[in-house]
Amino acid sequence: MASSSKRQQTMAKRNREQAVKEKAALKLEKKYAAARERQAKAAEEMYGHLRGPEEASRGPEGTEQP
């Protein structure tokens, strides 16, 4: 007959599961960052011609770029 008591989870198993969750979260974060970068690049290519010459030399924070 199967016992109805729960087995206690070991710290090693918890640590492994936490590491897997953290790795998945980092992967998602990188994926979203890459998607934002692609969107920004596409928007720049699409609407970059609408900027004036003084605005085209500025960076995303409004600072001058070399």
Short mmCIF file of C-alpha atoms in Angstrom, two decimals, residues 4-58:
data_model
loop_
_atom_site.label_atom_id
_atom_site.label_comp_id
_atom_site.label_asym_id
_atom_site.label_seq_id
_atom_site.Cartn_x
_atom_site.Cartn_y
_atom_site.Cartn_z
CA SER A 4 0.23 9.03 2.52
CA SER A 5 3.09 10.94 4.16
CA LYS A 6 5.05 13.47 2.12
CA ARG A 7 8.79 13.10 1.75
CA GLN A 8 10.85 16.09 2.71
CA GLN A 9 12.60 17.78 -0.21
CA THR A 10 16.37 17.93 0.09
CA MET A 11 18.28 21.20 -0.01
CA ALA A 12 20.26 19.97 -3.02
CA LYS A 13 17.07 19.41 -4.99
CA ARG A 14 15.75 22.83 -4.00
CA ASN A 15 19.02 24.44 -5.06
CA ARG A 16 18.95 22.66 -8.43
CA GLU A 17 15.35 23.70 -9.07
CA GLN A 18 16.11 27.30 -8.07
CA ALA A 19 19.11 27.36 -10.42
CA VAL A 20 16.93 26.12 -13.28
CA LYS A 21 14.32 28.82 -12.57
CA GLU A 22 16.97 31.54 -12.42
CA LYS A 23 18.54 30.36 -15.68
CA ALA A 24 15.14 30.38 -17.40
CA ALA A 25 14.43 33.89 -16.08
CA LEU A 26 17.79 35.16 -17.41
CA LYS A 27 17.09 33.56 -20.78
CA LEU A 28 13.69 35.29 -20.98
CA GLU A 29 15.25 38.59 -19.96
CA LYS A 30 17.85 38.28 -22.74
CA LYS A 31 15.14 37.30 -25.22
CA TYR A 32 13.03 40.36 -24.40
CA ALA A 33 16.07 42.65 -24.51
CA ALA A 34 16.97 41.35 -27.97
CA ALA A 35 13.38 41.84 -29.14
CA ARG A 36 13.36 45.44 -27.86
CA GLU A 37 16.65 46.07 -29.65
CA ARG A 38 15.26 44.65 -32.92
CA GLN A 39 12.15 46.82 -32.60
CA ALA A 40 14.21 49.93 -31.91
CA LYS A 41 16.43 49.21 -34.91
CA ALA A 42 13.41 48.63 -37.15
CA ALA A 43 11.80 51.86 -35.95
CA GLU A 44 15.04 53.75 -36.57
CA GLU A 45 15.26 52.35 -40.10
CA MET A 46 11.60 53.13 -40.76
CA TYR A 47 11.39 56.58 -39.20
CA GLY A 48 15.02 57.68 -39.14
CA HIS A 49 14.62 59.66 -42.36
CA LEU A 50 12.05 61.89 -40.63
CA ARG A 51 14.61 63.23 -38.13
CA GLY A 52 16.36 66.50 -38.70
CA PRO A 53 20.16 66.68 -39.06
CA GLU A 54 20.66 67.91 -35.47
CA GLU A 55 18.45 65.13 -34.06
CA ALA A 56 20.12 62.39 -36.10
CA SER A 57 23.45 62.99 -34.36
CA ARG A 58 21.96 62.55 -30.90
#
